[in-house]
mmCIF file of N, CA, C and O in Angstrom:
data_model
loop_
_atom_site.group_PDB
_atom_site.id
_atom_site.type_symbol
_atom_site.label_atom_id
_atom_site.label_comp_id
_atom_site.label_asym_id
_atom_site.label_seq_id
_atom_site.Cartn_x
_atom_site.Cartn_y
_atom_site.Cartn_z
ATOM 1 N N UNK A 1 -5.599 -14.704 9.741
ATOM 2 C CA UNK A 1 -5.311 -13.673 9.174
ATOM 3 C C UNK A 1 -4.171 -13.909 7.768
ATOM 4 O O UNK A 1 -3.324 -13.083 7.708
ATOM 5 N N UNK A 2 -4.097 -15.270 7.500
ATOM 6 C CA UNK A 2 -3.080 -15.628 6.609
ATOM 7 C C UNK A 2 -3.526 -14.972 5.183
ATOM 8 O O UNK A 2 -4.555 -14.955 4.763
ATOM 9 N N UNK A 3 -2.386 -14.522 4.540
ATOM 10 C CA UNK A 3 -2.449 -13.941 3.055
ATOM 11 C C UNK A 3 -3.445 -12.826 3.059
ATOM 12 O O UNK A 3 -4.034 -12.562 1.885
ATOM 13 N N UNK A 4 -3.195 -11.869 4.063
ATOM 14 C CA UNK A 4 -3.973 -10.779 3.908
ATOM 15 C C UNK A 4 -3.100 -9.859 2.928
ATOM 16 O O UNK A 4 -1.753 -9.881 3.098
ATOM 17 N N UNK A 5 -3.818 -8.951 2.126
ATOM 18 C CA UNK A 5 -3.119 -8.033 1.190
ATOM 19 C C UNK A 5 -2.173 -7.131 2.132
ATOM 20 O O UNK A 5 -2.781 -6.582 3.196
ATOM 21 N N UNK A 6 -1.320 -6.463 1.594
ATOM 22 C CA UNK A 6 -0.496 -5.330 2.331
ATOM 23 C C UNK A 6 -0.965 -4.065 1.630
ATOM 24 O O UNK A 6 -0.795 -4.069 0.360
ATOM 25 N N UNK A 7 -1.459 -3.165 2.542
ATOM 26 C CA UNK A 7 -1.726 -1.752 1.957
ATOM 27 C C UNK A 7 -0.763 -0.901 2.211
ATOM 28 O O UNK A 7 -0.254 -0.627 3.424
ATOM 29 N N UNK A 8 0.004 -0.164 1.365
ATOM 30 C CA UNK A 8 1.305 0.565 1.724
ATOM 31 C C UNK A 8 0.960 2.223 1.124
ATOM 32 O O UNK A 8 0.594 2.430 0.058
ATOM 33 N N UNK A 9 1.261 3.030 2.221
ATOM 34 C CA UNK A 9 1.321 4.495 1.916
ATOM 35 C C UNK A 9 2.637 4.844 1.766
ATOM 36 O O UNK A 9 3.288 4.752 2.817
ATOM 37 N N UNK A 10 3.058 5.230 0.490
ATOM 38 C CA UNK A 10 4.352 5.841 0.415
ATOM 39 C C UNK A 10 4.593 7.204 0.311
ATOM 40 O O UNK A 10 3.549 7.815 -0.541
ATOM 41 N N UNK A 11 4.905 7.969 1.151
ATOM 42 C CA UNK A 11 5.004 9.402 1.352
ATOM 43 C C UNK A 11 6.277 9.866 1.653
ATOM 44 O O UNK A 11 7.276 9.174 2.103
ATOM 45 N N UNK A 12 6.459 11.064 1.619
ATOM 46 C CA UNK A 12 7.694 12.110 1.845
ATOM 47 C C UNK A 12 7.004 12.613 3.369
ATOM 48 O O UNK A 12 6.500 13.498 3.191
ATOM 49 N N UNK A 13 7.760 12.269 4.521
ATOM 50 C CA UNK A 13 7.348 12.738 5.708
ATOM 51 C C UNK A 13 7.577 14.210 5.928
ATOM 52 O O UNK A 13 7.034 14.851 6.822
ATOM 53 N N UNK A 14 8.739 14.586 5.104
ATOM 54 C CA UNK A 14 8.991 16.243 5.342
ATOM 55 C C UNK A 14 8.192 17.076 4.482
ATOM 56 O O UNK A 14 8.099 18.198 4.578
ATOM 57 N N UNK A 15 7.150 16.357 3.618
ATOM 58 C CA UNK A 15 6.281 17.174 2.808
ATOM 59 C C UNK A 15 4.919 17.293 3.515
ATOM 60 O O UNK A 15 4.111 16.482 3.382
ATOM 61 N N UNK A 16 4.583 18.708 3.884
ATOM 62 C CA UNK A 16 3.404 18.718 4.711
ATOM 63 C C UNK A 16 2.277 18.506 3.580
ATOM 64 O O UNK A 16 1.205 17.987 4.197
ATOM 65 N N UNK A 17 2.147 18.473 2.327
ATOM 66 C CA UNK A 17 1.136 18.135 1.589
ATOM 67 C C UNK A 17 0.807 16.668 1.443
ATOM 68 O O UNK A 17 -0.204 16.231 1.199
ATOM 69 N N UNK A 18 1.802 16.032 2.039
ATOM 70 C CA UNK A 18 1.639 14.566 2.131
ATOM 71 C C UNK A 18 0.860 14.028 3.509
ATOM 72 O O UNK A 18 0.426 12.863 3.641
ATOM 73 N N UNK A 19 0.751 14.958 4.230
ATOM 74 C CA UNK A 19 -0.020 14.580 5.542
ATOM 75 C C UNK A 19 -1.437 14.281 5.332
ATOM 76 O O UNK A 19 -1.865 13.474 6.129
ATOM 77 N N UNK A 20 -2.257 14.919 4.569
ATOM 78 C CA UNK A 20 -3.415 14.585 4.091
ATOM 79 C C UNK A 20 -3.667 13.144 3.861
ATOM 80 O O UNK A 20 -4.711 12.411 4.197
ATOM 81 N N UNK A 21 -2.809 12.691 2.960
ATOM 82 C CA UNK A 21 -2.854 11.149 2.554
ATOM 83 C C UNK A 21 -2.764 10.218 4.010
ATOM 84 O O UNK A 21 -3.360 9.313 4.103
ATOM 85 N N UNK A 22 -1.737 10.632 4.839
ATOM 86 C CA UNK A 22 -1.581 9.599 5.923
ATOM 87 C C UNK A 22 -2.584 9.826 6.779
ATOM 88 O O UNK A 22 -3.161 9.032 7.376
ATOM 89 N N UNK A 23 -3.180 11.072 7.124
ATOM 90 C CA UNK A 23 -4.557 11.354 7.693
ATOM 91 C C UNK A 23 -5.569 10.587 7.355
ATOM 92 O O UNK A 23 -6.558 9.932 7.907
ATOM 93 N N UNK A 24 -5.766 10.576 5.961
ATOM 94 C CA UNK A 24 -6.898 9.647 5.321
ATOM 95 C C UNK A 24 -6.772 8.203 5.583
ATOM 96 O O UNK A 24 -7.471 7.516 5.982
ATOM 97 N N UNK A 25 -5.454 7.543 5.420
ATOM 98 C CA UNK A 25 -5.225 6.280 5.864
ATOM 99 C C UNK A 25 -5.587 5.776 7.232
ATOM 100 O O UNK A 25 -6.145 5.041 7.516
ATOM 101 N N UNK A 26 -5.284 6.733 8.068
ATOM 102 C CA UNK A 26 -5.515 6.530 9.531
ATOM 103 C C UNK A 26 -6.924 6.735 9.758
ATOM 104 O O UNK A 26 -7.531 5.744 10.701
ATOM 105 N N UNK A 27 -7.666 7.366 9.188
ATOM 106 C CA UNK A 27 -9.242 7.717 9.257
ATOM 107 C C UNK A 27 -9.881 6.114 8.514
ATOM 108 O O UNK A 27 -10.774 5.652 9.397
ATOM 109 N N UNK A 28 -9.101 5.600 7.625
ATOM 110 C CA UNK A 28 -9.799 4.296 7.214
ATOM 111 C C UNK A 28 -9.419 3.236 7.912
ATOM 112 O O UNK A 28 -9.890 2.059 7.811
ATOM 113 N N UNK A 29 -8.352 3.293 8.532
ATOM 114 C CA UNK A 29 -7.542 2.153 9.293
ATOM 115 C C UNK A 29 -8.487 1.415 10.092
ATOM 116 O O UNK A 29 -8.554 0.054 10.035
ATOM 117 N N UNK A 30 -9.467 1.974 10.886
ATOM 118 C CA UNK A 30 -10.313 1.058 11.891
ATOM 119 C C UNK A 30 -11.088 0.333 11.113
ATOM 120 O O UNK A 30 -11.525 -0.912 11.391
ATOM 121 N N UNK A 31 -11.939 0.888 10.032
ATOM 122 C CA UNK A 31 -12.677 0.051 9.166
ATOM 123 C C UNK A 31 -11.920 -1.079 8.338
ATOM 124 O O UNK A 31 -12.616 -2.073 8.232
ATOM 125 N N UNK A 32 -10.684 -0.832 8.386
ATOM 126 C CA UNK A 32 -9.931 -2.001 7.555
ATOM 127 C C UNK A 32 -9.213 -2.995 8.339
ATOM 128 O O UNK A 32 -8.688 -3.906 7.888
ATOM 129 N N UNK A 33 -9.389 -2.829 9.657
ATOM 130 C CA UNK A 33 -8.970 -3.644 10.581
ATOM 131 C C UNK A 33 -9.135 -5.278 10.288
ATOM 132 O O UNK A 33 -10.421 -5.552 10.178
ATOM 133 N N UNK A 34 -8.321 -6.059 10.106
ATOM 134 C CA UNK A 34 -8.799 -7.769 9.639
ATOM 135 C C UNK A 34 -8.897 -7.829 8.175
ATOM 136 O O UNK A 34 -9.030 -8.839 7.807
ATOM 137 N N UNK A 35 -8.817 -6.727 7.488
ATOM 138 C CA UNK A 35 -9.219 -6.933 6.123
ATOM 139 C C UNK A 35 -7.726 -6.661 5.187
ATOM 140 O O UNK A 35 -7.693 -7.186 4.147
ATOM 141 N N UNK A 36 -6.651 -6.023 5.833
ATOM 142 C CA UNK A 36 -5.341 -5.940 5.167
ATOM 143 C C UNK A 36 -4.345 -5.539 6.320
ATOM 144 O O UNK A 36 -4.641 -5.239 7.387
ATOM 145 N N UNK A 37 -3.243 -5.571 5.632
ATOM 146 C CA UNK A 37 -2.042 -5.151 6.613
ATOM 147 C C UNK A 37 -1.712 -3.646 6.188
ATOM 148 O O UNK A 37 -1.157 -3.595 4.929
ATOM 149 N N UNK A 38 -1.445 -2.833 7.078
ATOM 150 C CA UNK A 38 -1.451 -1.563 6.910
ATOM 151 C C UNK A 38 0.123 -1.025 7.041
ATOM 152 O O UNK A 38 0.634 -1.325 8.322
ATOM 153 N N UNK A 39 0.796 -0.518 6.240
ATOM 154 C CA UNK A 39 2.072 0.063 6.528
ATOM 155 C C UNK A 39 2.168 1.356 5.837
ATOM 156 O O UNK A 39 1.589 1.786 5.013
ATOM 157 N N UNK A 40 3.201 2.308 6.374
ATOM 158 C CA UNK A 40 3.229 3.618 5.936
ATOM 159 C C UNK A 40 4.898 3.764 5.764
ATOM 160 O O UNK A 40 5.439 3.229 6.612
ATOM 161 N N UNK A 41 5.227 4.411 4.421
ATOM 162 C CA UNK A 41 6.665 4.369 4.630
ATOM 163 C C UNK A 41 7.208 5.645 3.754
ATOM 164 O O UNK A 41 6.284 6.009 2.993
ATOM 165 N N UNK A 42 8.399 5.946 3.848
ATOM 166 C CA UNK A 42 9.068 7.029 3.123
ATOM 167 C C UNK A 42 9.424 6.626 1.842
ATOM 168 O O UNK A 42 9.198 5.065 1.631
ATOM 169 N N UNK A 43 10.418 6.975 1.166
ATOM 170 C CA UNK A 43 10.934 6.696 -0.161
ATOM 171 C C UNK A 43 12.257 6.930 -0.183
ATOM 172 O O UNK A 43 12.965 7.155 -1.169
ATOM 173 N N UNK A 44 13.256 7.554 1.095
ATOM 174 C CA UNK A 44 14.481 7.995 0.650
ATOM 175 C C UNK A 44 15.637 6.989 1.298
ATOM 176 O O UNK A 44 16.688 6.919 0.555
ATOM 177 N N UNK A 45 15.113 6.256 2.130
ATOM 178 C CA UNK A 45 16.320 5.380 2.897
ATOM 179 C C UNK A 45 16.334 3.979 1.985
ATOM 180 O O UNK A 45 15.384 3.614 1.277
ATOM 181 N N UNK A 46 17.511 3.222 1.930
ATOM 182 C CA UNK A 46 17.493 2.122 1.023
ATOM 183 C C UNK A 46 16.435 1.058 1.176
ATOM 184 O O UNK A 46 16.068 0.789 0.183
ATOM 185 N N UNK A 47 16.071 0.790 2.458
ATOM 186 C CA UNK A 47 15.028 -0.296 2.612
ATOM 187 C C UNK A 47 13.727 0.208 1.997
ATOM 188 O O UNK A 47 12.817 -0.311 1.552
ATOM 189 N N UNK A 48 13.475 1.539 2.231
ATOM 190 C CA UNK A 48 12.358 2.130 1.747
ATOM 191 C C UNK A 48 12.299 2.277 0.131
ATOM 192 O O UNK A 48 11.219 2.050 -0.472
ATOM 193 N N UNK A 49 13.274 2.431 -0.478
ATOM 194 C CA UNK A 49 13.762 2.439 -1.823
ATOM 195 C C UNK A 49 13.317 1.218 -2.631
ATOM 196 O O UNK A 49 12.655 1.001 -3.667
ATOM 197 N N UNK A 50 13.636 0.076 -1.599
ATOM 198 C CA UNK A 50 13.487 -1.247 -2.189
ATOM 199 C C UNK A 50 11.847 -1.540 -2.361
ATOM 200 O O UNK A 50 11.430 -2.146 -3.205
ATOM 201 N N UNK A 51 10.876 -0.994 -1.334
ATOM 202 C CA UNK A 51 9.717 -1.172 -1.283
ATOM 203 C C UNK A 51 9.024 -0.152 -2.400
ATOM 204 O O UNK A 51 8.348 -0.864 -3.013
ATOM 205 N N UNK A 52 9.559 0.667 -2.715
ATOM 206 C CA UNK A 52 8.942 1.657 -3.532
ATOM 207 C C UNK A 52 9.403 0.917 -5.336
ATOM 208 O O UNK A 52 8.348 1.024 -5.946
ATOM 209 N N UNK A 53 10.379 0.445 -5.158
ATOM 210 C CA UNK A 53 10.655 -0.327 -6.393
ATOM 211 C C UNK A 53 9.703 -1.521 -6.625
ATOM 212 O O UNK A 53 9.407 -1.775 -7.731
ATOM 213 N N UNK A 54 9.795 -2.303 -5.593
ATOM 214 C CA UNK A 54 8.858 -3.250 -5.624
ATOM 215 C C UNK A 54 7.488 -3.093 -5.895
ATOM 216 O O UNK A 54 6.739 -3.913 -6.724
ATOM 217 N N UNK A 55 6.869 -2.082 -5.553
ATOM 218 C CA UNK A 55 5.481 -1.585 -5.719
ATOM 219 C C UNK A 55 5.500 -0.668 -7.040
ATOM 220 O O UNK A 55 4.188 -0.589 -7.430
ATOM 221 N N UNK A 56 6.606 -0.354 -7.703
ATOM 222 C CA UNK A 56 6.451 0.568 -8.820
ATOM 223 C C UNK A 56 6.103 1.884 -8.587
ATOM 224 O O UNK A 56 5.529 2.373 -9.441
ATOM 225 N N UNK A 57 6.388 2.349 -7.615
ATOM 226 C CA UNK A 57 6.209 3.809 -7.119
ATOM 227 C C UNK A 57 7.390 4.563 -7.437
ATOM 228 O O UNK A 57 8.582 4.442 -7.020
ATOM 229 N N UNK A 58 7.330 5.843 -8.351
ATOM 230 C CA UNK A 58 8.421 6.766 -8.373
ATOM 231 C C UNK A 58 8.016 7.859 -7.570
ATOM 232 O O UNK A 58 6.962 8.444 -7.290
ATOM 233 N N UNK A 59 9.419 8.332 -6.992
ATOM 234 C CA UNK A 59 9.262 9.369 -6.199
ATOM 235 C C UNK A 59 8.393 10.904 -6.569
ATOM 236 O O UNK A 59 7.725 11.402 -5.791
ATOM 237 N N UNK A 60 8.572 11.075 -7.962
ATOM 238 C CA UNK A 60 7.605 12.209 -8.203
ATOM 239 C C UNK A 60 6.270 11.875 -8.253
ATOM 240 O O UNK A 60 5.624 12.882 -8.419
ATOM 241 N N UNK A 61 5.802 10.615 -7.902
ATOM 242 C CA UNK A 61 4.307 10.420 -7.817
ATOM 243 C C UNK A 61 4.063 10.288 -6.487
ATOM 244 O O UNK A 61 2.741 9.745 -6.088
ATOM 245 N N UNK A 62 4.849 10.729 -5.459
ATOM 246 C CA UNK A 62 4.402 10.827 -4.103
ATOM 247 C C UNK A 62 3.408 11.815 -3.839
ATOM 248 O O UNK A 62 3.315 12.646 -4.239
ATOM 249 N N UNK A 63 2.268 11.508 -2.863
ATOM 250 C CA UNK A 63 2.294 10.199 -2.052
ATOM 251 C C UNK A 63 1.418 9.297 -2.987
ATOM 252 O O UNK A 63 0.766 9.690 -3.979
ATOM 253 N N UNK A 64 1.628 8.038 -2.657
ATOM 254 C CA UNK A 64 0.994 6.958 -3.429
ATOM 255 C C UNK A 64 0.412 5.763 -2.439
ATOM 256 O O UNK A 64 1.233 5.566 -1.449
ATOM 257 N N UNK A 65 -0.617 5.411 -2.692
ATOM 258 C CA UNK A 65 -1.214 4.028 -2.064
ATOM 259 C C UNK A 65 -1.159 3.008 -3.124
ATOM 260 O O UNK A 65 -1.686 2.930 -4.220
ATOM 261 N N UNK A 66 -0.660 1.708 -2.706
ATOM 262 C CA UNK A 66 -0.486 0.566 -3.305
ATOM 263 C C UNK A 66 -0.830 -0.617 -2.403
ATOM 264 O O UNK A 66 -0.594 -0.317 -1.228
ATOM 265 N N UNK A 67 -1.420 -1.673 -3.109
ATOM 266 C CA UNK A 67 -1.794 -2.836 -2.509
ATOM 267 C C UNK A 67 -0.973 -3.989 -3.025
ATOM 268 O O UNK A 67 -1.029 -3.811 -4.456
ATOM 269 N N UNK A 68 -0.651 -4.917 -2.386
ATOM 270 C CA UNK A 68 -0.028 -6.087 -2.878
ATOM 271 C C UNK A 68 -0.311 -7.420 -2.182
ATOM 272 O O UNK A 68 -0.572 -7.391 -0.998
ATOM 273 N N UNK A 69 -0.160 -8.531 -3.042
ATOM 274 C CA UNK A 69 -0.242 -9.702 -2.287
ATOM 275 C C UNK A 69 0.988 -10.412 -2.357
ATOM 276 O O UNK A 69 1.718 -10.115 -3.329
ATOM 277 N N UNK A 70 1.454 -11.178 -1.321
ATOM 278 C CA UNK A 70 2.818 -11.892 -1.508
ATOM 279 C C UNK A 70 2.473 -13.370 -1.962
ATOM 280 O O UNK A 70 1.485 -14.090 -1.370
ATOM 281 N N UNK A 71 3.397 -13.714 -2.747
ATOM 282 C CA UNK A 71 3.432 -15.151 -3.270
ATOM 283 C C UNK A 71 3.574 -16.071 -1.857
ATOM 284 O O UNK A 71 4.965 -16.099 -1.451
ATOM 285 N N UNK A 72 2.582 -16.829 -1.105
ATOM 286 C CA UNK A 72 2.907 -17.568 -0.148
ATOM 287 C C UNK A 72 3.712 -18.948 -0.388
ATOM 288 O O UNK A 72 4.205 -19.585 0.592
ATOM 289 N N UNK A 73 4.078 -19.335 -1.586
ATOM 290 C CA UNK A 73 4.742 -20.506 -1.900
ATOM 291 C C UNK A 73 5.965 -20.047 -2.480
ATOM 292 O O UNK A 73 6.612 -20.864 -3.398
ATOM 293 N N UNK A 74 6.686 -19.032 -2.070
ATOM 294 C CA UNK A 74 7.896 -18.444 -2.364
ATOM 295 C C UNK A 74 9.037 -19.248 -1.875
ATOM 296 O O UNK A 74 10.391 -18.845 -2.020
ATOM 297 N N UNK A 75 8.891 -20.247 -0.721
ATOM 298 C CA UNK A 75 9.994 -20.997 -0.235
ATOM 299 C C UNK A 75 10.926 -19.808 0.212
ATOM 300 O O UNK A 75 12.278 -19.844 0.109
ATOM 301 N N UNK A 76 10.358 -18.812 1.207
ATOM 302 C CA UNK A 76 11.186 -17.813 1.788
ATOM 303 C C UNK A 76 11.931 -16.910 0.717
ATOM 304 O O UNK A 76 12.290 -16.033 1.372
ATOM 305 N N UNK A 77 11.468 -16.999 -0.325
ATOM 306 C CA UNK A 77 11.693 -16.031 -1.582
ATOM 307 C C UNK A 77 10.695 -15.178 -1.746
ATOM 308 O O UNK A 77 9.965 -15.168 -2.824
ATOM 309 N N UNK A 78 10.130 -14.349 -0.888
ATOM 310 C CA UNK A 78 8.784 -13.706 -0.841
ATOM 311 C C UNK A 78 8.982 -12.638 -2.017
ATOM 312 O O UNK A 78 9.839 -11.991 -2.185
ATOM 313 N N UNK A 79 8.027 -12.554 -2.951
ATOM 314 C CA UNK A 79 7.909 -11.508 -3.769
ATOM 315 C C UNK A 79 6.543 -11.271 -4.121
ATOM 316 O O UNK A 79 5.543 -11.759 -3.703
ATOM 317 N N UNK A 80 6.218 -9.767 -4.698
ATOM 318 C CA UNK A 80 4.785 -9.293 -4.879
ATOM 319 C C UNK A 80 4.194 -10.357 -5.773
ATOM 320 O O UNK A 80 4.673 -10.268 -6.902
ATOM 321 N N UNK A 81 3.187 -10.959 -5.603
ATOM 322 C CA UNK A 81 2.245 -11.675 -6.543
ATOM 323 C C UNK A 81 1.593 -10.731 -7.418
ATOM 324 O O UNK A 81 1.415 -10.957 -8.570
ATOM 325 N N UNK A 82 0.915 -10.068 -6.922
ATOM 326 C CA UNK A 82 -0.030 -9.059 -7.479
ATOM 327 C C UNK A 82 -0.089 -7.723 -6.880
ATOM 328 O O UNK A 82 0.184 -7.630 -5.637
ATOM 329 N N UNK A 83 0.057 -6.518 -7.710
ATOM 330 C CA UNK A 83 0.182 -5.294 -7.224
ATOM 331 C C UNK A 83 -1.242 -4.405 -7.731
ATOM 332 O O UNK A 83 -1.424 -4.543 -8.855
ATOM 333 N N UNK A 84 -1.667 -3.473 -7.037
ATOM 334 C CA UNK A 84 -2.841 -2.647 -7.040
ATOM 335 C C UNK A 84 -2.495 -1.376 -6.858
ATOM 336 O O UNK A 84 -1.821 -1.037 -5.768
ATOM 337 N N UNK A 85 -2.984 -0.509 -7.547
ATOM 338 C CA UNK A 85 -2.755 1.021 -7.757
ATOM 339 C C UNK A 85 -3.823 1.661 -7.359
ATOM 340 O O UNK A 85 -4.812 1.471 -8.204
ATOM 341 N N UNK A 86 -3.908 2.738 -6.458
ATOM 342 C CA UNK A 86 -5.037 3.453 -6.139
ATOM 343 C C UNK A 86 -4.856 4.775 -6.964
ATOM 344 O O UNK A 86 -3.997 5.397 -7.167
ATOM 345 N N UNK A 87 -5.888 4.921 -7.788
ATOM 346 C CA UNK A 87 -5.716 6.059 -8.632
ATOM 347 C C UNK A 87 -6.747 6.983 -8.231
ATOM 348 O O UNK A 87 -7.497 6.838 -7.469
ATOM 349 N N UNK A 88 -6.419 8.110 -8.578
ATOM 350 C CA UNK A 88 -7.256 9.504 -7.975
ATOM 351 C C UNK A 88 -6.725 9.906 -6.992
ATOM 352 O O UNK A 88 -5.717 9.599 -6.384
ATOM 353 N N UNK A 89 -7.696 10.640 -6.131
ATOM 354 C CA UNK A 89 -7.255 11.374 -4.942
ATOM 355 C C UNK A 89 -7.315 10.286 -3.703
ATOM 356 O O UNK A 89 -8.029 9.221 -3.750
ATOM 357 N N UNK A 90 -6.397 10.537 -2.765
ATOM 358 C CA UNK A 90 -6.387 9.542 -1.756
ATOM 359 C C UNK A 90 -7.074 10.046 -0.457
ATOM 360 O O UNK A 90 -6.596 11.213 -0.063
ATOM 361 N N UNK A 91 -8.299 9.334 -0.203
ATOM 362 C CA UNK A 91 -9.228 9.854 0.948
ATOM 363 C C UNK A 91 -9.428 8.490 1.463
ATOM 364 O O UNK A 91 -9.168 7.434 1.033
ATOM 365 N N UNK A 92 -10.130 8.629 2.635
ATOM 366 C CA UNK A 92 -10.408 7.453 3.343
ATOM 367 C C UNK A 92 -11.290 6.629 2.658
ATOM 368 O O UNK A 92 -11.369 5.434 2.803
ATOM 369 N N UNK A 93 -12.187 7.250 1.851
ATOM 370 C CA UNK A 93 -13.410 6.579 1.109
ATOM 371 C C UNK A 93 -12.544 5.760 0.067
ATOM 372 O O UNK A 93 -12.914 4.634 -0.343
ATOM 373 N N UNK A 94 -11.798 6.339 -0.566
ATOM 374 C CA UNK A 94 -11.109 5.720 -1.731
ATOM 375 C C UNK A 94 -10.139 4.443 -1.476
ATOM 376 O O UNK A 94 -10.223 3.460 -1.974
ATOM 377 N N UNK A 95 -9.740 4.729 -0.158
ATOM 378 C CA UNK A 95 -8.907 3.475 0.318
ATOM 379 C C UNK A 95 -9.856 2.462 0.645
ATOM 380 O O UNK A 95 -9.530 1.116 0.376
ATOM 381 N N UNK A 96 -10.894 2.814 1.443
ATOM 382 C CA UNK A 96 -11.595 1.438 1.839
ATOM 383 C C UNK A 96 -12.336 1.040 0.544
ATOM 384 O O UNK A 96 -12.442 -0.200 0.613
ATOM 385 N N UNK A 97 -12.692 1.792 -0.544
ATOM 386 C CA UNK A 97 -13.245 1.193 -1.833
ATOM 387 C C UNK A 97 -12.175 0.258 -2.268
ATOM 388 O O UNK A 97 -12.691 -0.755 -2.942
ATOM 389 N N UNK A 98 -11.008 0.493 -2.325
ATOM 390 C CA UNK A 98 -9.963 -0.304 -2.998
ATOM 391 C C UNK A 98 -9.980 -1.601 -2.255
ATOM 392 O O UNK A 98 -9.889 -2.791 -3.055
ATOM 393 N N UNK A 99 -9.920 -1.401 -0.918
ATOM 394 C CA UNK A 99 -9.712 -2.925 -0.109
ATOM 395 C C UNK A 99 -11.146 -3.710 -0.540
ATOM 396 O O UNK A 99 -10.972 -4.877 -0.346
ATOM 397 N N UNK A 100 -12.151 -2.880 -0.428
ATOM 398 C CA UNK A 100 -13.375 -3.718 -0.477
ATOM 399 C C UNK A 100 -13.483 -4.199 -1.991
ATOM 400 O O UNK A 100 -13.995 -5.480 -2.126
ATOM 401 N N UNK A 101 -13.020 -3.565 -2.888
ATOM 402 C CA UNK A 101 -12.864 -4.030 -4.236
ATOM 403 C C UNK A 101 -11.934 -5.458 -4.426
ATOM 404 O O UNK A 101 -12.500 -6.580 -5.153
ATOM 405 N N UNK A 102 -10.978 -5.168 -3.544
ATOM 406 C CA UNK A 102 -10.131 -6.510 -3.453
ATOM 407 C C UNK A 102 -10.802 -7.867 -3.047
ATOM 408 O O UNK A 102 -10.793 -8.842 -3.746
ATOM 409 N N UNK A 103 -11.323 -7.511 -1.865
ATOM 410 C CA UNK A 103 -12.143 -8.606 -1.403
ATOM 411 C C UNK A 103 -13.334 -9.169 -1.950
ATOM 412 O O UNK A 103 -13.787 -10.239 -1.705
ATOM 413 N N UNK A 104 -13.846 -8.292 -2.870
ATOM 414 C CA UNK A 104 -15.108 -8.702 -3.784
ATOM 415 C C UNK A 104 -14.445 -9.405 -5.171
ATOM 416 O O UNK A 104 -15.295 -9.646 -6.098
ATOM 417 N N UNK A 105 -13.310 -9.310 -5.117
ATOM 418 C CA UNK A 105 -12.600 -9.798 -6.469
ATOM 419 C C UNK A 105 -12.712 -9.044 -7.697
ATOM 420 O O UNK A 105 -13.089 -9.355 -8.733
ATOM 421 N N UNK A 106 -13.157 -7.526 -7.447
ATOM 422 C CA UNK A 106 -13.436 -6.715 -8.721
ATOM 423 C C UNK A 106 -12.169 -5.837 -8.844
ATOM 424 O O UNK A 106 -12.022 -5.224 -9.959
ATOM 425 N N UNK A 107 -11.161 -5.901 -8.025
ATOM 426 C CA UNK A 107 -10.113 -5.056 -8.058
ATOM 427 C C UNK A 107 -8.969 -5.600 -9.032
ATOM 428 O O UNK A 107 -8.742 -6.907 -8.884
ATOM 429 N N UNK A 108 -8.746 -5.062 -10.157
ATOM 430 C CA UNK A 108 -7.494 -5.693 -11.123
ATOM 431 C C UNK A 108 -6.181 -5.256 -10.745
ATOM 432 O O UNK A 108 -5.872 -4.019 -10.751
ATOM 433 N N UNK A 109 -5.304 -6.157 -10.925
ATOM 434 C CA UNK A 109 -3.786 -5.724 -10.830
ATOM 435 C C UNK A 109 -3.237 -4.928 -11.936
ATOM 436 O O UNK A 109 -3.800 -4.840 -12.887
#
């Protein structure tokens, strides 16, 4: 499972309208097992803000799904090598299509 892309859902856990995005990710997660590393994050704590900055997500655009690869040759200085943005509605199907496109080399950073 080396060099799997990281799929991140950035959302505000206090915003009820963001729950649908998290539900969609959870629904897609079983199909995505072994294809990516999945994480869910807020955007208010300092470490969360670092993630949102690295992924290029602005708070007014939450919820957001991003996928990134990490430069494996960073000599412990890991940084996002490629970043991908899910556009449109966040659904289980659009999340799965994004990961499928990544693995078929048709997803553009």
